[in-house]
PDB file of C-alpha atoms in Angstrom:
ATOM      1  CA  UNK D  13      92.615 210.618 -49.572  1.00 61.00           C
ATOM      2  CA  UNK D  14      93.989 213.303 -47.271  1.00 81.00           C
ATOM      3  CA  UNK D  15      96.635 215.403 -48.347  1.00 93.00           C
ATOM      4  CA  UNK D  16      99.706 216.799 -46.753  1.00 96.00           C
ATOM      5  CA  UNK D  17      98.771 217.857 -43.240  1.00 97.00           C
ATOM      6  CA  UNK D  18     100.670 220.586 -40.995  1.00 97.00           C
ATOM      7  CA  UNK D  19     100.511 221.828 -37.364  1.00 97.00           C
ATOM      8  CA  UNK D  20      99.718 224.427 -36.120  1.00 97.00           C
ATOM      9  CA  UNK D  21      98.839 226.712 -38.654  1.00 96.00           C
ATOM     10  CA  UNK D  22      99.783 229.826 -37.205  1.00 96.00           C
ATOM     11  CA  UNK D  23     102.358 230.063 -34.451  1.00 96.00           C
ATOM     12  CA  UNK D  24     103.737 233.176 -32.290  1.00 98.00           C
ATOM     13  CA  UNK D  25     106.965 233.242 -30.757  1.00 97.00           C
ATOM     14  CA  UNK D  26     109.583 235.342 -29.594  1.00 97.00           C
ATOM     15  CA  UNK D  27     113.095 235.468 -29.901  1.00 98.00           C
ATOM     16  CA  UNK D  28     115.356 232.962 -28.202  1.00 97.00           C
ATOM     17  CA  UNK D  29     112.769 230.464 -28.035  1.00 98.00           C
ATOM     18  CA  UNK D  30     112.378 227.317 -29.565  1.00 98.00           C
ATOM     19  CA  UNK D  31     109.763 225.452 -31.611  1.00 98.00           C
ATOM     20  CA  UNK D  32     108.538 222.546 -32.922  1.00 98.00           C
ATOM     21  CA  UNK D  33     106.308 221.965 -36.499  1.00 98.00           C
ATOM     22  CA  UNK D  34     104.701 218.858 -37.352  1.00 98.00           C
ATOM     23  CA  UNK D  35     103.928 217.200 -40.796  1.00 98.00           C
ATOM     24  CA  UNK D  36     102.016 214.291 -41.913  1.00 97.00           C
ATOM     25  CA  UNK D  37     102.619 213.068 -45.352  1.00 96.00           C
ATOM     26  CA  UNK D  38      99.995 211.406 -47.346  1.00 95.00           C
ATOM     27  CA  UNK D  39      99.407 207.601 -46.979  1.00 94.00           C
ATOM     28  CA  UNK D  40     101.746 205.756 -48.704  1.00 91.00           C
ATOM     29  CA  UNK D  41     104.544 208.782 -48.917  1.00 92.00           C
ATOM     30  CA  UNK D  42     107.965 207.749 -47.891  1.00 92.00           C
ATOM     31  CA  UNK D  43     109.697 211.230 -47.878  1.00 91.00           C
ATOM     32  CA  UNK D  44     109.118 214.151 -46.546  1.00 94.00           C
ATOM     33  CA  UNK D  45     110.747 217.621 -46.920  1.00 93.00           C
ATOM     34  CA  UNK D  46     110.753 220.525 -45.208  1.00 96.00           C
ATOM     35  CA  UNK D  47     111.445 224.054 -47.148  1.00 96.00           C
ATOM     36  CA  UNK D  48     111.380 227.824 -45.585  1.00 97.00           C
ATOM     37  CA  UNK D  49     109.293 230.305 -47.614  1.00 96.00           C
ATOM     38  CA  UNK D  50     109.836 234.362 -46.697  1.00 94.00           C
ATOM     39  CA  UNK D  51     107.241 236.713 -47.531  1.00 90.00           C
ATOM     40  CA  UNK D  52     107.934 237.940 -51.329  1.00 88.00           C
ATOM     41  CA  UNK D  53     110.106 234.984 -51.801  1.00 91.00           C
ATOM     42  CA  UNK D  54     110.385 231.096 -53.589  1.00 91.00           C
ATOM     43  CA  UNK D  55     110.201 228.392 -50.913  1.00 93.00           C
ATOM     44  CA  UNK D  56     113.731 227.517 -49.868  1.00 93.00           C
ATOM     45  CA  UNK D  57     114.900 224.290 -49.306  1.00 92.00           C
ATOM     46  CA  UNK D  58     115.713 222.937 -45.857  1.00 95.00           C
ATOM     47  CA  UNK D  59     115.851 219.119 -45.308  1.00 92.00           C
ATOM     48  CA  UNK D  60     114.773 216.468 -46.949  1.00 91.00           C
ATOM     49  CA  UNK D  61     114.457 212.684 -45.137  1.00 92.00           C
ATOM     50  CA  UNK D  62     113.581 209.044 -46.589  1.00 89.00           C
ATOM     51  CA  UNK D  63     112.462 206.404 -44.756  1.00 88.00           C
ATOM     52  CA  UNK D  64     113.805 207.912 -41.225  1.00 90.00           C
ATOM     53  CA  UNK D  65     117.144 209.088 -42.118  1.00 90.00           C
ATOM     54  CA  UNK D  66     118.213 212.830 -43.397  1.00 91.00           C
ATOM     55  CA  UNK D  67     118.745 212.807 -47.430  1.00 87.00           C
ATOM     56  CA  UNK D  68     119.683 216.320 -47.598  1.00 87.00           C
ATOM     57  CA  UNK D  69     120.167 219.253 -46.073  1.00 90.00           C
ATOM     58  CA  UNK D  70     120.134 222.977 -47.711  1.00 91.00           C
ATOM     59  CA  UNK D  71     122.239 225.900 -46.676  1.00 92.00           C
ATOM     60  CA  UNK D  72     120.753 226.494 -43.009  1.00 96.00           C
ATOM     61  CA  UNK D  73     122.241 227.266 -39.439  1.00 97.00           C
ATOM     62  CA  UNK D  74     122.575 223.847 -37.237  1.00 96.00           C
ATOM     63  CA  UNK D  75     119.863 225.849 -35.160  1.00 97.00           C
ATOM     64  CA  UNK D  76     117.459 224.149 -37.782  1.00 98.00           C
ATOM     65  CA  UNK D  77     116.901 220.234 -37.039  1.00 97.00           C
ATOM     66  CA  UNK D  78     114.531 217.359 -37.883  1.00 97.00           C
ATOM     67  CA  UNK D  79     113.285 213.854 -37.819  1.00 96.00           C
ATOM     68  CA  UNK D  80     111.196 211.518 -39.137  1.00 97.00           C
ATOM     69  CA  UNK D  81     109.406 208.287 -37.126  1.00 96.00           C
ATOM     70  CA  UNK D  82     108.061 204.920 -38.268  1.00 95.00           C
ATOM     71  CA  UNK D  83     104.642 206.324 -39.573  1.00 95.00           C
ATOM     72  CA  UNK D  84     106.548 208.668 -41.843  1.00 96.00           C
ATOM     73  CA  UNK D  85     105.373 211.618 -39.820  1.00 97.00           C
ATOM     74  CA  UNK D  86     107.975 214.644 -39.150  1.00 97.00           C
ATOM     75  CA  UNK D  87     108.870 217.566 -36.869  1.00 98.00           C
ATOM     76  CA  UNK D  88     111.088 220.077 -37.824  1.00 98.00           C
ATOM     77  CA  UNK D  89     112.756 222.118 -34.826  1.00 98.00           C
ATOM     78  CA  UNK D  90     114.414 225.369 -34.447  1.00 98.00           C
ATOM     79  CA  UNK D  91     116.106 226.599 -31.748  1.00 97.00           C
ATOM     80  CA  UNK D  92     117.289 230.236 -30.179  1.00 98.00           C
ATOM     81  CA  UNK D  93     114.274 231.822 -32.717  1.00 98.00           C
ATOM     82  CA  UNK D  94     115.187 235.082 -34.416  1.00 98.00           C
ATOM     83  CA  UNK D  95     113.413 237.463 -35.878  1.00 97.00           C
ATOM     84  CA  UNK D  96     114.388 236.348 -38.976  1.00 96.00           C
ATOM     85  CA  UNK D  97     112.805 232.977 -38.977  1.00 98.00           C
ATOM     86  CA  UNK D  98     109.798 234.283 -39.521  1.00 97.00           C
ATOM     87  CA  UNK D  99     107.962 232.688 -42.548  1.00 97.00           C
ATOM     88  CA  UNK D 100     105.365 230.160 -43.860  1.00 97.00           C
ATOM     89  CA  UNK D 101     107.146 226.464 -43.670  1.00 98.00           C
ATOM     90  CA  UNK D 102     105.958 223.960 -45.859  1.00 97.00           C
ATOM     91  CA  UNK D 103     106.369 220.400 -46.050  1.00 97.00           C
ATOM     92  CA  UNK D 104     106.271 218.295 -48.892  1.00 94.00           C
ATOM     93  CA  UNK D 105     105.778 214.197 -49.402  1.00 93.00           C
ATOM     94  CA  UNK D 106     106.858 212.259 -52.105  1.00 89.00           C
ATOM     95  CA  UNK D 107     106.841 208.673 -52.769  1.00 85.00           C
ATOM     96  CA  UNK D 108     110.631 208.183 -52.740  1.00 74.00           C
ATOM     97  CA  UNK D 109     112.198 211.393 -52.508  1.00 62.00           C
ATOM     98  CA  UNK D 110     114.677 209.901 -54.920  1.00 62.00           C
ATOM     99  CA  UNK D 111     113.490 209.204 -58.079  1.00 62.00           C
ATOM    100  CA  UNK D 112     114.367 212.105 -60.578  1.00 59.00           C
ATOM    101  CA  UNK D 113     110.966 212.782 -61.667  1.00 62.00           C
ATOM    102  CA  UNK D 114     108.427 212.112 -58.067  1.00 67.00           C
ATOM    103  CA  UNK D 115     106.205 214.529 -57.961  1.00 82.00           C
ATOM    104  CA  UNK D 116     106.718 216.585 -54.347  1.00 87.00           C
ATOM    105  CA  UNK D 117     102.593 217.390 -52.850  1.00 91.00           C
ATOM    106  CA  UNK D 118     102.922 220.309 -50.337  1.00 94.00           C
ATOM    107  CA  UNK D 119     101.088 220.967 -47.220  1.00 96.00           C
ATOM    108  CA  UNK D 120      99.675 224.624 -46.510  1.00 95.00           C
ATOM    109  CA  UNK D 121     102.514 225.593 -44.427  1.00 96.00           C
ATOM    110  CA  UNK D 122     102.774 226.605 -40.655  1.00 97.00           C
ATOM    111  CA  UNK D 123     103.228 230.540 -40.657  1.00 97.00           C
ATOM    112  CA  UNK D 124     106.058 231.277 -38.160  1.00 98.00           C
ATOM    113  CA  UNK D 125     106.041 235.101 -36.166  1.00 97.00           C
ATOM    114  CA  UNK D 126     108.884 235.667 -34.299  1.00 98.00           C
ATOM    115  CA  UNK D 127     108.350 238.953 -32.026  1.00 96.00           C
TER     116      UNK D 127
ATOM    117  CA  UNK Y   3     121.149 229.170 -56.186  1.00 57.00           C
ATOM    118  CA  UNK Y   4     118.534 228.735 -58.375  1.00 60.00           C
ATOM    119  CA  UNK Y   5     118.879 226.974 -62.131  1.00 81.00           C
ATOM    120  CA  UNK Y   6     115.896 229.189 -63.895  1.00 90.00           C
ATOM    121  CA  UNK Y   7     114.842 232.829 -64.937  1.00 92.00           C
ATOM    122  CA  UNK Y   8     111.751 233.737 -65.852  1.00 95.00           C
ATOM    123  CA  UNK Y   9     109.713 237.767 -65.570  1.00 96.00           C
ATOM    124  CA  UNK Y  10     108.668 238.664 -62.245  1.00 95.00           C
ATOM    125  CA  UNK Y  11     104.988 239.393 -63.488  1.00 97.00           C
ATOM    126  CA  UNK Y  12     102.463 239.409 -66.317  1.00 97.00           C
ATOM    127  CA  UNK Y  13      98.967 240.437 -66.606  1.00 97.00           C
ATOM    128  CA  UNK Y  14      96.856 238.961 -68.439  1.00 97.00           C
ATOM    129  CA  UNK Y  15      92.901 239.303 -68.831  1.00 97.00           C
ATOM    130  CA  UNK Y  16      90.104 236.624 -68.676  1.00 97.00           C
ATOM    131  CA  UNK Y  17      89.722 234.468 -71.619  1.00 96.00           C
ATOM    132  CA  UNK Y  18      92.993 235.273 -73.060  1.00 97.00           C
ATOM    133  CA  UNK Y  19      96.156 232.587 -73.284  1.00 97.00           C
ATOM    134  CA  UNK Y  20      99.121 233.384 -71.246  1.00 98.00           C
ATOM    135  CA  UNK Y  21     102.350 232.280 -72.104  1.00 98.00           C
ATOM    136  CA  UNK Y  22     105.422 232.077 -69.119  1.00 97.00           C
ATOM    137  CA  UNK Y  23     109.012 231.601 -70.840  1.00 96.00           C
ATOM    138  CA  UNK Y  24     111.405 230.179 -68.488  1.00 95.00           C
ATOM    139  CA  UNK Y  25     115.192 230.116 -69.196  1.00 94.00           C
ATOM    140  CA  UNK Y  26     117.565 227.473 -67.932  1.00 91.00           C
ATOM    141  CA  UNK Y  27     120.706 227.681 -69.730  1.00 89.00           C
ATOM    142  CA  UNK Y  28     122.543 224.822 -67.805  1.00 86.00           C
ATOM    143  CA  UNK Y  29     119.884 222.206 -67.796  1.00 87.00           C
ATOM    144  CA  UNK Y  30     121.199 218.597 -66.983  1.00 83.00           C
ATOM    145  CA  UNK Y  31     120.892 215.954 -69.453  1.00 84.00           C
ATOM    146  CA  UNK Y  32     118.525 213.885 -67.286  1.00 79.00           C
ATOM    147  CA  UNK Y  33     117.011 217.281 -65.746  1.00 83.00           C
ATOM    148  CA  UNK Y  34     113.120 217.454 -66.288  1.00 86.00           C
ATOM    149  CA  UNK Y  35     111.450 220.412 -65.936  1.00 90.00           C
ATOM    150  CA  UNK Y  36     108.308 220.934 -63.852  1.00 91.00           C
ATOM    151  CA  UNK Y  37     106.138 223.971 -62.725  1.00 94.00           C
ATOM    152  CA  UNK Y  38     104.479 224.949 -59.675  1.00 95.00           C
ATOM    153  CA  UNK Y  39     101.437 227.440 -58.633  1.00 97.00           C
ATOM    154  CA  UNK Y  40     101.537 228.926 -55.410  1.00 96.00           C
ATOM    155  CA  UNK Y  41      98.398 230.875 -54.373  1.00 94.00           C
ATOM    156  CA  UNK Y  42      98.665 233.280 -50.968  1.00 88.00           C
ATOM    157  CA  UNK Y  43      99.327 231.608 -47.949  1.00 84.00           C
ATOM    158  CA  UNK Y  44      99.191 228.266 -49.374  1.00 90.00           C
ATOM    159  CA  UNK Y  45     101.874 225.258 -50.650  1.00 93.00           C
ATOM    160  CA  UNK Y  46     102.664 225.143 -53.727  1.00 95.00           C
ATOM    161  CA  UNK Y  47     101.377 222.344 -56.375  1.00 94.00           C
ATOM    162  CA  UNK Y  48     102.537 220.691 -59.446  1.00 92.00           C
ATOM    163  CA  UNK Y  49     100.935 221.904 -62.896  1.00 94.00           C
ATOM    164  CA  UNK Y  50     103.141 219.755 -65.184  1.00 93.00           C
ATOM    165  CA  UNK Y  51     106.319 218.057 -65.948  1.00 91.00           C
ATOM    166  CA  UNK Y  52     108.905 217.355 -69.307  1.00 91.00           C
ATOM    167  CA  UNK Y  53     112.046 216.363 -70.517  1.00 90.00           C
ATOM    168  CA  UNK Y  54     111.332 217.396 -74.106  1.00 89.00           C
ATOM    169  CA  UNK Y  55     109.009 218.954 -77.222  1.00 88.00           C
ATOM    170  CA  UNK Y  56     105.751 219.145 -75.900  1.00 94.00           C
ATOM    171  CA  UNK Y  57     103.683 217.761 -72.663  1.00 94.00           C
ATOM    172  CA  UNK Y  58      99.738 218.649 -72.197  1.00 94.00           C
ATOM    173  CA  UNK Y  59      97.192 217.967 -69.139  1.00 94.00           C
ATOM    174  CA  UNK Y  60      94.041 219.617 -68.350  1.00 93.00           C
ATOM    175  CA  UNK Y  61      95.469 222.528 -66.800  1.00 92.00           C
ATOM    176  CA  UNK Y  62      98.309 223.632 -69.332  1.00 96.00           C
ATOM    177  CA  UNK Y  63     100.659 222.560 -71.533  1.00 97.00           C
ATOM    178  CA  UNK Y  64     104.381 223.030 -71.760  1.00 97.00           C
ATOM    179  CA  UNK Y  65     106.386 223.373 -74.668  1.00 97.00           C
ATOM    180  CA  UNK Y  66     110.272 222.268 -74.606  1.00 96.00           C
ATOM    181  CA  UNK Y  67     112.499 223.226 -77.204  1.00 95.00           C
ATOM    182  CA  UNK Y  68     115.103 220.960 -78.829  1.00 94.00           C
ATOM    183  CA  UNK Y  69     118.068 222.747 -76.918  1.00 94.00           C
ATOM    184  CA  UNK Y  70     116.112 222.514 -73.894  1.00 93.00           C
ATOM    185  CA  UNK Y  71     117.563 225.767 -72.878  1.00 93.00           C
ATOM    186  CA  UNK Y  72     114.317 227.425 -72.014  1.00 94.00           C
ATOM    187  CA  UNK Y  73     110.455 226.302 -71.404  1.00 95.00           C
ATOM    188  CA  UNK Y  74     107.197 227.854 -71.815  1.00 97.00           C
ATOM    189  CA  UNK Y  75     103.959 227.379 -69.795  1.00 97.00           C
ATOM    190  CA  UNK Y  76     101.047 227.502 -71.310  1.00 98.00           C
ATOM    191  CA  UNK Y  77      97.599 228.417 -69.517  1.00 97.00           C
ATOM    192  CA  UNK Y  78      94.847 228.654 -72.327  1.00 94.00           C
ATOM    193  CA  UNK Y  79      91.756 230.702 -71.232  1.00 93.00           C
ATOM    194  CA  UNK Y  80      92.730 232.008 -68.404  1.00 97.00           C
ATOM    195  CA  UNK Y  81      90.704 233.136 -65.604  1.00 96.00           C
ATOM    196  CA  UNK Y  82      90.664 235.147 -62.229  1.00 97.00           C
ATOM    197  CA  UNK Y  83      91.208 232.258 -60.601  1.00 96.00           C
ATOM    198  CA  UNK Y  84      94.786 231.598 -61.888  1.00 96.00           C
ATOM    199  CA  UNK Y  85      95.967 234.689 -60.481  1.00 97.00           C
ATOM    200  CA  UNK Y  86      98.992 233.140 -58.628  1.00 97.00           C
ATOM    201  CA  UNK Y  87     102.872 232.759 -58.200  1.00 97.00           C
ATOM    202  CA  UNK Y  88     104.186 230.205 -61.149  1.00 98.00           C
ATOM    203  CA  UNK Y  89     107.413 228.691 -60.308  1.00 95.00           C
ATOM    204  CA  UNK Y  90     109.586 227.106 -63.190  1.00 93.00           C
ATOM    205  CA  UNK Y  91     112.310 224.116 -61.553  1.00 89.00           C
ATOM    206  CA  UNK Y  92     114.706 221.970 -63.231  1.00 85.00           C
ATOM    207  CA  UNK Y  93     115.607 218.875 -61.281  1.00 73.00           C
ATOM    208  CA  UNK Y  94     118.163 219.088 -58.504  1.00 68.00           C
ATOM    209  CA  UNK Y  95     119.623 215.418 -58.611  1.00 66.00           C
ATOM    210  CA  UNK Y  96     122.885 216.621 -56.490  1.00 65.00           C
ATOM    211  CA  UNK Y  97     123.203 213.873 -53.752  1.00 65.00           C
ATOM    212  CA  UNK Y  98     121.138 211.154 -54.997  1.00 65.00           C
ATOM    213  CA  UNK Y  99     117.870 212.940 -54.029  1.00 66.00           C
ATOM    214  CA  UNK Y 100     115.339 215.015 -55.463  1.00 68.00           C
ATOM    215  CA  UNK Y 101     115.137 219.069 -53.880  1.00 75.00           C
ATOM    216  CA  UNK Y 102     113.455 221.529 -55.077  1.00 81.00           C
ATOM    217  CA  UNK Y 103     114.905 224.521 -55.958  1.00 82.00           C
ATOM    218  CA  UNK Y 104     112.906 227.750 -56.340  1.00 86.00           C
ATOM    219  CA  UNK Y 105     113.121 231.061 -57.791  1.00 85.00           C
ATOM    220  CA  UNK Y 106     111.837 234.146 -57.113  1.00 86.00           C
ATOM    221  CA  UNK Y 107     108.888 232.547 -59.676  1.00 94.00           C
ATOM    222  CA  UNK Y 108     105.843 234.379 -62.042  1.00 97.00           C
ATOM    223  CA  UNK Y 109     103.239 236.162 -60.323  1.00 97.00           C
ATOM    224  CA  UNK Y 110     100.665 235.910 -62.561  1.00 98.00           C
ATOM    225  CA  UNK Y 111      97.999 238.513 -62.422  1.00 98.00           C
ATOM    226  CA  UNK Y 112      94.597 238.330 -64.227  1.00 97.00           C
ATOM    227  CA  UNK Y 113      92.268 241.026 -64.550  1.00 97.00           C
ATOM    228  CA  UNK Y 114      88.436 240.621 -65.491  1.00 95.00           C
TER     229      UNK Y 114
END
């Protein structure tokens, strides 16, 4: 079975611009969250959303948005890009998302460069 | 903020058992604690998962204390391959949903 899958894997931008990350979870998954890793860092959390609708957010700027559609699928947006949103962003799947013990499976990440 | 501490690095050389002691002082009573490995540039992904006294898999085993005020990961025969990032988490139940909360995490360093 395929994994978690993320586009693109590398991305340029420059500041004040805006873009957009996708995620496929892994058949099956419900939940999918998104979390913000900086070089030298732990991943951070950002958002996490269950069957469509936002679960959770963590302690990021309204700049930061999401969704999720009917296939589960996910985008996670940021707008007016600065320099220091660059990073690797993963995304995660779970079953639930709310069960105390689901094991989270993480994509490889889409590395973010803001110039 | 995050719920764990555990040393920024270890070394460690082939063959030999490394042991990662994680602390977590305010651990929930329905808290389980699970570890991650993180390699460069990649996402990170699950090694194992308790509540309490010991779990094993075929990676590692974990060892939980009665208090369950700390943890310790186990990797027996280690090799250069599981030079890495090890993240210790305790559940993050806040909200009715289950986040992830990292630290700074392990990085694990194995020499031949």
């Amino acid at each position: 079975d395929a994994g978690v899958t993320q586009s693109p894997t590398h991305l340029i931008k420059t500041r004040g611009q805006q873009v957009t990350l996708r995620c496929s979870p892994i058949s099956g998954h419900k939940s999918v969250s998104w979390y913000q890793q900086v070089l030298g860092q732990g991943p951070q959390f950002i958002f996490q959303y269950y069957e469509k609708e936002e679960r959770g957010r963590g302690n990021f700027p309204d700049r930061f948005s999401a969704r999720q559609f009917p296939n589960y699928s996910s985008e996670l947006n940021v707008n007016a890009l600065l320099l220091g949103d660059s990073a690797l962003y993963l995304c995660a799947s779970s079953k639930t998302g709310v069960d105390r013990y689901n094991e989270q499976f993480f994509g490889p990440g889409t590395r973010l460069t803001v110039l | 903020l995050a719920k764990t501490t555990q040393p920024i690095s270890m070394d460690s050389y082939e063959g030999q058992e490394v042991n990662i002691t994680c602390s977590h002082n305010n651990i929930a009573t329905n808290d389980y604690i699970t570890w991650y490995q993180q390699f460069p540039s990649q996402g990170p992904r699950f090694i194992i998962q308790g509540y309490k006294t010991k779990v094993t898999n075929e990676v590692a085993s974990l060892f939980i204390p009665a208090d369950r005020k700390s943890s310790t990961l186990s990797l027996p025969r280690v090799s250069l391959s599981d030079t890495a990032v090890y993240y210790c988490l305790v559940g993050d139940f806040s909200g009715g949903y289950n986040k992830l909360i990292f630290g700074a995490g392990t990085r694990l360093a194995v020499h031949p």
